[in-house]
Amino acid sequence: MDNAGFCNETYESLHNPASDDELVDVAGATLDFSSTEDVPPLDTEYGESLLCLFVSYNCLYVGSSRLMDLLDEPVPGVGTYEDFNTIDWVREKSKDRDRHREITSKSEQSTWDLLHSISDAFSGWLLMLLIGLLSGALAGCIDISAHWLTDLKEGVCLSGFWFNHEHCCWGSNQTTFQERDRCPQWQSWAELLGGSSEGAAAYIVNYLMFMLCALLFSFLAVILVRAFAPYACGSGIPEIKTILSGFIIRGYLGKWTLIIKTITLVLAVSSGLSLGKEGPLVHVACCCANILCHLFTKYRQNEAKRREVLSAAAAVGVSVAFGAPIGGVLFSLEEVSYYFPLKTLWRSFFAALVAAFTLRSINPFGNSRLVLFYVEFHTPWHMVELVPFILLGIFGGLWGALFIRANIAWCRRRKTTRLGHYPVLEVLVVTGITALLSFPNSYTRMSGSELISELFNDCSLLDSSQLCDYNSSENSNTLPDRPAGPGVYTALWQLALALFFKMLVTVVTFGMKVPSGLFIPSMAVGAIAGRLLGVAMEQMALNHHDWLIVKGWCSSGADCITPGLYAMVGAAACLGGVTRMTISLVVIMFELTGGLEYIVPLMAAIMTSKWVADALGREGIYEAHIRLNGYPFLETKEEYGHKTLAQDVMRPRQSDPLLVVLTQEGMSVGEIEGVIADTDYSGFPVVVSQESQRLVGFVLRRDLVISLDNARKRQEGVVSASLVFFLEHVPPQPFSGPPVVKLRGILDLSPFTVTDHTPMAIAVDIFRKLGLRQCLVTHNGRLLGIITKKDILKHMAQMSNRDPDSILFN
């Protein structure tokens, strides 16, 4: 008989598997619910074999010497997952418990086993330490490099080209306080090329060099992403959320993605595009975690354990992005993680602490501070100011909902039109327009971080910013009474133009084929709106201090309004409206600014922003992009409010073919190979017999293919006619027959089941909380159908009047 492989599908050929949740639609199963027998009738040939055993011992051969359990020894590939598959959380957690139980039981046998047990327990903390150190070091390098390249668009330091503008002028003895941004060592491109920094020619030279550098940086970024690591584009947070929910995207957290994302993130930020590095830093930290996981067997061989590490890495990413370790832990818990046990909380805190300490040691900002925007407000806020703070929250919610709809519409157009075929051209065009329009306005020319820092600033007597051009009273060394001067009015017009420019350009920038974060652009929009409102409130209180609404808390001549506080609250409101973060955002904001006493205004604005945005659309920007890309993500925050039952969602439907099943005995290797060849499902239920349909367990297609292929290679005499048993004890077989194949070890004997009358609300909760791949549906103990994660996602989309085919697994 032929002993070759089957249907050209072996372990080596499993490169393009079927979707993990395309599990069933079966042929050959007969569901007869009239039968009440729990045990199938004895097979005729099996009964004759038993009779032969009693009549003549010589006519039988009990094949124990030729029978092997293929799972007695580890088979490479069994228990692993293919690309774009969903992991089985229950099985992974069970494997880890068995591994831990084995290590614990062996620890009492010898000193070596005891040391192995200790190292296994300590490996998680060591891994967190390494992730924190590597992520902090990379974040520091990214900050320093981005600052240098951003300043390179405007000029060069003659004392050392590797110095940015600020560092170049630090060591100069000719720098004055009034012109602390000017020093002989730093020369603009006009001074280098034309010898003059004044006049129309110098302005044109600086303009052209600004645009050329921006186009060069963005071109390098998109070319590197396109050529070496396509997964390095975008924010990365939607994909990280999907991966943490149990989905597998090979290469998304690989070494090439890490290298290219680190380089191109610097280039993209330096190009002046309306994007930030904070979201992509979460992706960078998760790449570091995934790579370092391969150093430890416990995390390399268990997908669920690895996702616990990735949850901690997401916290590390926010910690190094903002200098907010506590906010990073809460961000991972609230926004990113799907499964977050208490142990992961402790380790996330430790990893975020190490990363923040590493970043502080590098000191990329040169001010010995960890926070990105340090503020020092001297005026307390008043209860009446809650009204404008809530107005900022309403603005943030409206902007968030509008931005999500506009950006998703633009991204959908990019995916469905010829625009998506020219990603390099799109990046260059957007960069060129951004640079062309941003250079004339000083508030759009500066980077997003510099702009936010400028808007958060509380003016002092020695501040040279346009926003601080107040007319001070005579013979006064303080600014208790601050009427706006001409510089303030000019700045307000520039800020108003910058607001509209930022709102428009951010819509088309987010989602391009370069690393692009959304935190800084969203905060910039809110900070501009907040500063405008803050200055308006300040001047109103100054010019109308006798109004009833002002008189009670703002006396004449008193400085009772802080415009920088309004900018801070506006930034939080807009970021909350876009991402729908609440608790973590409040903590990030007060860690980011050091403004601990302003928690109440931040809370009021952020909650208002979320309520307004949720009223216009329930999804945040990351959930919207997950849905746009068709990722199989089952949102934990979304309530299932329909009254459907499991029988309404399961497959097969009434018009579908019957369920494809395997029997626990009686099927040959060739028959099973035929089922595999004729279907593209990722798993098969195993039943007692086709007649009874009593459920025994569930076997994955990948494990089945690998095991049968391994049996043909390692077990002598296995042919297509060899019988396959999923039994613990194989019955005696005739001497003349080929050896049997025992596959009990790959059978999941405890698959999750629900009855056909189980409400789908309960089934959805089961899938969410246990992370299931599939759930079998039974009726009076007999197998009736199957529900997969994809079925639930399609059903939920259909119930929400969306296209169910938008859920893709590729």
PDB file of C-alpha atoms in Angstrom, residues 167-367:
ATOM      1  CA  HIS A 167      22.384  72.063  23.220  1.00  0.00           C
ATOM      2  CA  CYS A 168      24.441  74.072  20.752  1.00  0.00           C
ATOM      3  CA  CYS A 169      23.708  77.351  22.516  1.00  0.00           C
ATOM      4  CA  TRP A 170      24.101  75.987  26.037  1.00  0.00           C
ATOM      5  CA  GLY A 171      27.873  76.308  26.053  1.00  0.00           C
ATOM      6  CA  SER A 172      27.981  79.679  24.332  1.00  0.00           C
ATOM      7  CA  ASN A 173      29.217  82.702  26.351  1.00  0.00           C
ATOM      8  CA  GLN A 174      27.583  85.098  23.891  1.00  0.00           C
ATOM      9  CA  THR A 175      23.984  84.005  24.513  1.00  0.00           C
ATOM     10  CA  THR A 176      21.791  86.618  26.223  1.00  0.00           C
ATOM     11  CA  PHE A 177      18.662  85.858  28.228  1.00  0.00           C
ATOM     12  CA  GLN A 178      16.512  87.977  25.941  1.00  0.00           C
ATOM     13  CA  GLU A 179      17.802  86.111  22.867  1.00  0.00           C
ATOM     14  CA  ARG A 180      18.625  82.766  24.428  1.00  0.00           C
ATOM     15  CA  ASP A 181      17.711  80.985  21.182  1.00  0.00           C
ATOM     16  CA  ARG A 182      20.443  82.826  19.295  1.00  0.00           C
ATOM     17  CA  CYS A 183      24.138  82.131  19.453  1.00  0.00           C
ATOM     18  CA  PRO A 184      27.030  82.384  16.951  1.00  0.00           C
ATOM     19  CA  GLN A 185      27.566  78.626  17.030  1.00  0.00           C
ATOM     20  CA  TRP A 186      24.094  77.953  15.593  1.00  0.00           C
ATOM     21  CA  GLN A 187      23.541  79.168  12.038  1.00  0.00           C
ATOM     22  CA  SER A 188      20.448  78.897   9.911  1.00  0.00           C
ATOM     23  CA  TRP A 189      20.642  77.540   6.387  1.00  0.00           C
ATOM     24  CA  ALA A 190      20.347  81.080   5.024  1.00  0.00           C
ATOM     25  CA  GLU A 191      23.405  82.157   7.031  1.00  0.00           C
ATOM     26  CA  LEU A 192      25.376  79.125   5.877  1.00  0.00           C
ATOM     27  CA  LEU A 193      24.425  79.379   2.210  1.00  0.00           C
ATOM     28  CA  GLY A 194      23.906  83.131   1.766  1.00  0.00           C
ATOM     29  CA  GLY A 195      25.733  84.757   4.641  1.00  0.00           C
ATOM     30  CA  SER A 196      22.674  86.668   5.865  1.00  0.00           C
ATOM     31  CA  SER A 197      19.790  85.866   8.178  1.00  0.00           C
ATOM     32  CA  GLU A 198      17.627  88.856   7.243  1.00  0.00           C
ATOM     33  CA  GLY A 199      15.621  89.718   4.170  1.00  0.00           C
ATOM     34  CA  ALA A 200      13.402  87.998   1.650  1.00  0.00           C
ATOM     35  CA  ALA A 201      16.211  85.896   0.145  1.00  0.00           C
ATOM     36  CA  ALA A 202      17.132  84.440   3.528  1.00  0.00           C
ATOM     37  CA  TYR A 203      13.493  83.668   4.242  1.00  0.00           C
ATOM     38  CA  ILE A 204      13.129  81.832   0.911  1.00  0.00           C
ATOM     39  CA  VAL A 205      16.313  79.828   1.477  1.00  0.00           C
ATOM     40  CA  ASN A 206      15.175  78.759   4.945  1.00  0.00           C
ATOM     41  CA  TYR A 207      11.715  77.958   3.537  1.00  0.00           C
ATOM     42  CA  LEU A 208      13.114  75.745   0.773  1.00  0.00           C
ATOM     43  CA  MET A 209      15.549  73.924   3.072  1.00  0.00           C
ATOM     44  CA  PHE A 210      12.724  73.322   5.556  1.00  0.00           C
ATOM     45  CA  MET A 211      10.601  71.736   2.838  1.00  0.00           C
ATOM     46  CA  LEU A 212      13.457  69.724   1.304  1.00  0.00           C
ATOM     47  CA  CYS A 213      14.474  68.249   4.661  1.00  0.00           C
ATOM     48  CA  ALA A 214      10.853  67.403   5.488  1.00  0.00           C
ATOM     49  CA  LEU A 215      10.380  65.664   2.129  1.00  0.00           C
ATOM     50  CA  LEU A 216      13.687  63.790   2.490  1.00  0.00           C
ATOM     51  CA  PHE A 217      12.858  62.529   5.975  1.00  0.00           C
ATOM     52  CA  SER A 218       9.357  61.386   5.033  1.00  0.00           C
ATOM     53  CA  PHE A 219      10.610  59.757   1.812  1.00  0.00           C
ATOM     54  CA  LEU A 220      13.239  57.764   3.705  1.00  0.00           C
ATOM     55  CA  ALA A 221      10.636  56.750   6.290  1.00  0.00           C
ATOM     56  CA  VAL A 222       8.063  55.442   3.817  1.00  0.00           C
ATOM     57  CA  ILE A 223      10.679  53.702   1.632  1.00  0.00           C
ATOM     58  CA  LEU A 224      12.209  51.869   4.601  1.00  0.00           C
ATOM     59  CA  VAL A 225       8.784  50.778   5.827  1.00  0.00           C
ATOM     60  CA  ARG A 226       7.708  49.639   2.392  1.00  0.00           C
ATOM     61  CA  ALA A 227      10.936  47.766   1.619  1.00  0.00           C
ATOM     62  CA  PHE A 228      11.823  46.114   4.915  1.00  0.00           C
ATOM     63  CA  ALA A 229       8.937  46.092   7.416  1.00  0.00           C
ATOM     64  CA  PRO A 230       5.392  46.851   6.183  1.00  0.00           C
ATOM     65  CA  TYR A 231       4.102  46.219   9.717  1.00  0.00           C
ATOM     66  CA  ALA A 232       6.112  49.208  11.006  1.00  0.00           C
ATOM     67  CA  CYS A 233       3.585  51.745   9.726  1.00  0.00           C
ATOM     68  CA  GLY A 234       0.785  53.372  11.682  1.00  0.00           C
ATOM     69  CA  SER A 235       0.322  53.607  15.405  1.00  0.00           C
ATOM     70  CA  GLY A 236       0.376  49.908  16.178  1.00  0.00           C
ATOM     71  CA  ILE A 237      -2.052  50.111  19.076  1.00  0.00           C
ATOM     72  CA  PRO A 238      -5.052  48.617  17.167  1.00  0.00           C
ATOM     73  CA  GLU A 239      -2.933  45.642  16.174  1.00  0.00           C
ATOM     74  CA  ILE A 240      -1.456  45.337  19.680  1.00  0.00           C
ATOM     75  CA  LYS A 241      -4.988  45.213  21.104  1.00  0.00           C
ATOM     76  CA  THR A 242      -5.913  42.499  18.610  1.00  0.00           C
ATOM     77  CA  ILE A 243      -2.781  40.476  19.398  1.00  0.00           C
ATOM     78  CA  LEU A 244      -3.401  40.783  23.134  1.00  0.00           C
ATOM     79  CA  SER A 245      -6.929  39.457  22.591  1.00  0.00           C
ATOM     80  CA  GLY A 246      -5.378  36.218  21.329  1.00  0.00           C
ATOM     81  CA  PHE A 247      -4.897  36.753  17.601  1.00  0.00           C
ATOM     82  CA  ILE A 248      -1.554  35.879  15.998  1.00  0.00           C
ATOM     83  CA  ILE A 249       0.086  38.196  13.450  1.00  0.00           C
ATOM     84  CA  ARG A 250       3.495  36.752  12.646  1.00  0.00           C
ATOM     85  CA  GLY A 251       6.216  39.354  12.157  1.00  0.00           C
ATOM     86  CA  TYR A 252       4.263  42.230  13.659  1.00  0.00           C
ATOM     87  CA  LEU A 253       6.435  42.144  16.772  1.00  0.00           C
ATOM     88  CA  GLY A 254       9.590  40.856  15.089  1.00  0.00           C
ATOM     89  CA  LYS A 255      13.133  42.164  15.020  1.00  0.00           C
ATOM     90  CA  TRP A 256      12.856  43.797  11.592  1.00  0.00           C
ATOM     91  CA  THR A 257       9.708  45.605  12.637  1.00  0.00           C
ATOM     92  CA  LEU A 258      11.510  46.860  15.752  1.00  0.00           C
ATOM     93  CA  ILE A 259      14.567  48.096  13.856  1.00  0.00           C
ATOM     94  CA  ILE A 260      12.668  49.784  11.043  1.00  0.00           C
ATOM     95  CA  LYS A 261      10.010  51.286  13.321  1.00  0.00           C
ATOM     96  CA  THR A 262      12.679  52.797  15.570  1.00  0.00           C
ATOM     97  CA  ILE A 263      14.478  54.405  12.619  1.00  0.00           C
ATOM     98  CA  THR A 264      11.425  55.531  10.685  1.00  0.00           C
ATOM     99  CA  LEU A 265       9.705  56.873  13.797  1.00  0.00           C
ATOM    100  CA  VAL A 266      12.564  59.351  14.190  1.00  0.00           C
ATOM    101  CA  LEU A 267      12.325  60.312  10.526  1.00  0.00           C
ATOM    102  CA  ALA A 268       8.529  60.651  10.522  1.00  0.00           C
ATOM    103  CA  VAL A 269       8.454  62.838  13.629  1.00  0.00           C
ATOM    104  CA  SER A 270      11.309  64.994  12.301  1.00  0.00           C
ATOM    105  CA  SER A 271       9.566  65.531   8.960  1.00  0.00           C
ATOM    106  CA  GLY A 272       7.036  67.815  10.634  1.00  0.00           C
ATOM    107  CA  LEU A 273       4.004  65.680   9.849  1.00  0.00           C
ATOM    108  CA  SER A 274       1.087  65.996  12.250  1.00  0.00           C
ATOM    109  CA  LEU A 275       1.883  62.850  14.197  1.00  0.00           C
ATOM    110  CA  GLY A 276       3.510  61.808  17.441  1.00  0.00           C
ATOM    111  CA  LYS A 277       5.860  59.132  18.681  1.00  0.00           C
ATOM    112  CA  GLU A 278       3.874  58.087  21.764  1.00  0.00           C
ATOM    113  CA  GLY A 279       1.573  55.462  20.198  1.00  0.00           C
ATOM    114  CA  PRO A 280       4.367  53.874  18.134  1.00  0.00           C
ATOM    115  CA  LEU A 281       6.519  53.667  21.276  1.00  0.00           C
ATOM    116  CA  VAL A 282       3.956  51.184  22.635  1.00  0.00           C
ATOM    117  CA  HIS A 283       4.567  49.097  19.521  1.00  0.00           C
ATOM    118  CA  VAL A 284       8.345  49.424  19.976  1.00  0.00           C
ATOM    119  CA  ALA A 285       8.139  48.283  23.603  1.00  0.00           C
ATOM    120  CA  CYS A 286       5.973  45.296  22.639  1.00  0.00           C
ATOM    121  CA  CYS A 287       8.495  44.347  19.946  1.00  0.00           C
ATOM    122  CA  CYS A 288      11.239  44.423  22.589  1.00  0.00           C
ATOM    123  CA  ALA A 289       9.118  42.227  24.859  1.00  0.00           C
ATOM    124  CA  ASN A 290       8.316  39.703  22.130  1.00  0.00           C
ATOM    125  CA  ILE A 291      11.972  39.357  21.129  1.00  0.00           C
ATOM    126  CA  LEU A 292      13.167  39.015  24.726  1.00  0.00           C
ATOM    127  CA  CYS A 293      10.473  36.392  25.402  1.00  0.00           C
ATOM    128  CA  HIS A 294      12.445  34.004  23.202  1.00  0.00           C
ATOM    129  CA  LEU A 295      15.180  33.936  25.849  1.00  0.00           C
ATOM    130  CA  PHE A 296      12.863  32.177  28.276  1.00  0.00           C
ATOM    131  CA  THR A 297      11.239  28.827  27.520  1.00  0.00           C
ATOM    132  CA  LYS A 298       8.237  29.562  29.708  1.00  0.00           C
ATOM    133  CA  TYR A 299       7.243  32.500  27.517  1.00  0.00           C
ATOM    134  CA  ARG A 300       8.565  31.238  24.198  1.00  0.00           C
ATOM    135  CA  GLN A 301       6.367  28.147  24.213  1.00  0.00           C
ATOM    136  CA  ASN A 302       3.172  29.572  25.682  1.00  0.00           C
ATOM    137  CA  GLU A 303       1.161  32.201  23.826  1.00  0.00           C
ATOM    138  CA  ALA A 304      -0.989  33.141  26.816  1.00  0.00           C
ATOM    139  CA  LYS A 305       2.059  33.773  29.032  1.00  0.00           C
ATOM    140  CA  ARG A 306       3.628  35.821  26.279  1.00  0.00           C
ATOM    141  CA  ARG A 307       0.549  38.036  26.143  1.00  0.00           C
ATOM    142  CA  GLU A 308       0.877  38.770  29.838  1.00  0.00           C
ATOM    143  CA  VAL A 309       4.359  40.086  29.051  1.00  0.00           C
ATOM    144  CA  LEU A 310       3.051  42.125  26.121  1.00  0.00           C
ATOM    145  CA  SER A 311       0.461  43.735  28.408  1.00  0.00           C
ATOM    146  CA  ALA A 312       3.284  44.857  30.688  1.00  0.00           C
ATOM    147  CA  ALA A 313       5.237  46.073  27.654  1.00  0.00           C
ATOM    148  CA  ALA A 314       2.312  48.292  26.616  1.00  0.00           C
ATOM    149  CA  ALA A 315       2.586  49.966  30.014  1.00  0.00           C
ATOM    150  CA  VAL A 316       6.316  50.396  29.436  1.00  0.00           C
ATOM    151  CA  GLY A 317       5.635  52.094  26.099  1.00  0.00           C
ATOM    152  CA  VAL A 318       3.442  54.782  27.640  1.00  0.00           C
ATOM    153  CA  SER A 319       5.861  55.134  30.555  1.00  0.00           C
ATOM    154  CA  VAL A 320       8.765  56.053  28.264  1.00  0.00           C
ATOM    155  CA  ALA A 321       6.565  58.065  25.895  1.00  0.00           C
ATOM    156  CA  PHE A 322       5.256  60.467  28.521  1.00  0.00           C
ATOM    157  CA  GLY A 323       7.414  59.818  31.571  1.00  0.00           C
ATOM    158  CA  ALA A 324       4.275  58.486  33.271  1.00  0.00           C
ATOM    159  CA  PRO A 325       4.860  54.997  34.735  1.00  0.00           C
ATOM    160  CA  ILE A 326       1.632  54.847  36.760  1.00  0.00           C
ATOM    161  CA  GLY A 327      -0.408  56.182  33.864  1.00  0.00           C
ATOM    162  CA  GLY A 328       1.222  53.595  31.618  1.00  0.00           C
ATOM    163  CA  VAL A 329       0.078  50.741  33.854  1.00  0.00           C
ATOM    164  CA  LEU A 330      -3.457  52.127  33.930  1.00  0.00           C
ATOM    165  CA  PHE A 331      -3.373  52.666  30.152  1.00  0.00           C
ATOM    166  CA  SER A 332      -2.511  49.017  29.615  1.00  0.00           C
ATOM    167  CA  LEU A 333      -5.249  47.942  32.008  1.00  0.00           C
ATOM    168  CA  GLU A 334      -7.968  50.247  30.665  1.00  0.00           C
ATOM    169  CA  GLU A 335      -7.271  50.538  26.977  1.00  0.00           C
ATOM    170  CA  VAL A 336      -5.038  47.792  25.605  1.00  0.00           C
ATOM    171  CA  SER A 337      -5.041  44.573  27.598  1.00  0.00           C
ATOM    172  CA  TYR A 338      -7.571  41.781  27.128  1.00  0.00           C
ATOM    173  CA  TYR A 339      -6.404  39.612  30.039  1.00  0.00           C
ATOM    174  CA  PHE A 340      -4.762  41.401  32.964  1.00  0.00           C
ATOM    175  CA  PRO A 341      -4.293  39.290  36.124  1.00  0.00           C
ATOM    176  CA  LEU A 342      -2.953  40.771  39.350  1.00  0.00           C
ATOM    177  CA  LYS A 343       0.498  39.310  38.753  1.00  0.00           C
ATOM    178  CA  THR A 344       0.699  41.189  35.463  1.00  0.00           C
ATOM    179  CA  LEU A 345      -0.238  44.408  37.290  1.00  0.00           C
ATOM    180  CA  TRP A 346       2.753  44.092  39.631  1.00  0.00           C
ATOM    181  CA  ARG A 347       5.139  43.213  36.851  1.00  0.00           C
ATOM    182  CA  SER A 348       3.822  46.033  34.663  1.00  0.00           C
ATOM    183  CA  PHE A 349       4.486  48.484  37.461  1.00  0.00           C
ATOM    184  CA  PHE A 350       8.027  47.149  37.916  1.00  0.00           C
ATOM    185  CA  ALA A 351       8.799  47.235  34.179  1.00  0.00           C
ATOM    186  CA  ALA A 352       7.381  50.774  33.829  1.00  0.00           C
ATOM    187  CA  LEU A 353       9.466  51.882  36.808  1.00  0.00           C
ATOM    188  CA  VAL A 354      12.667  50.443  35.303  1.00  0.00           C
ATOM    189  CA  ALA A 355      11.917  52.019  31.921  1.00  0.00           C
ATOM    190  CA  ALA A 356      11.228  55.432  33.479  1.00  0.00           C
ATOM    191  CA  PHE A 357      14.440  55.207  35.513  1.00  0.00           C
ATOM    192  CA  THR A 358      16.424  54.296  32.394  1.00  0.00           C
ATOM    193  CA  LEU A 359      14.934  57.197  30.447  1.00  0.00           C
ATOM    194  CA  ARG A 360      15.655  59.560  33.341  1.00  0.00           C
ATOM    195  CA  SER A 361      19.273  58.379  33.420  1.00  0.00           C
ATOM    196  CA  ILE A 362      19.657  59.148  29.708  1.00  0.00           C
ATOM    197  CA  ASN A 363      18.035  62.569  30.290  1.00  0.00           C
ATOM    198  CA  PRO A 364      16.974  63.151  26.648  1.00  0.00           C
ATOM    199  CA  PHE A 365      15.294  66.507  27.372  1.00  0.00           C
ATOM    200  CA  GLY A 366      18.358  67.895  29.124  1.00  0.00           C
ATOM    201  CA  ASN A 367      16.348  69.362  32.004  1.00  0.00           C
TER     202      ASN A 367
END
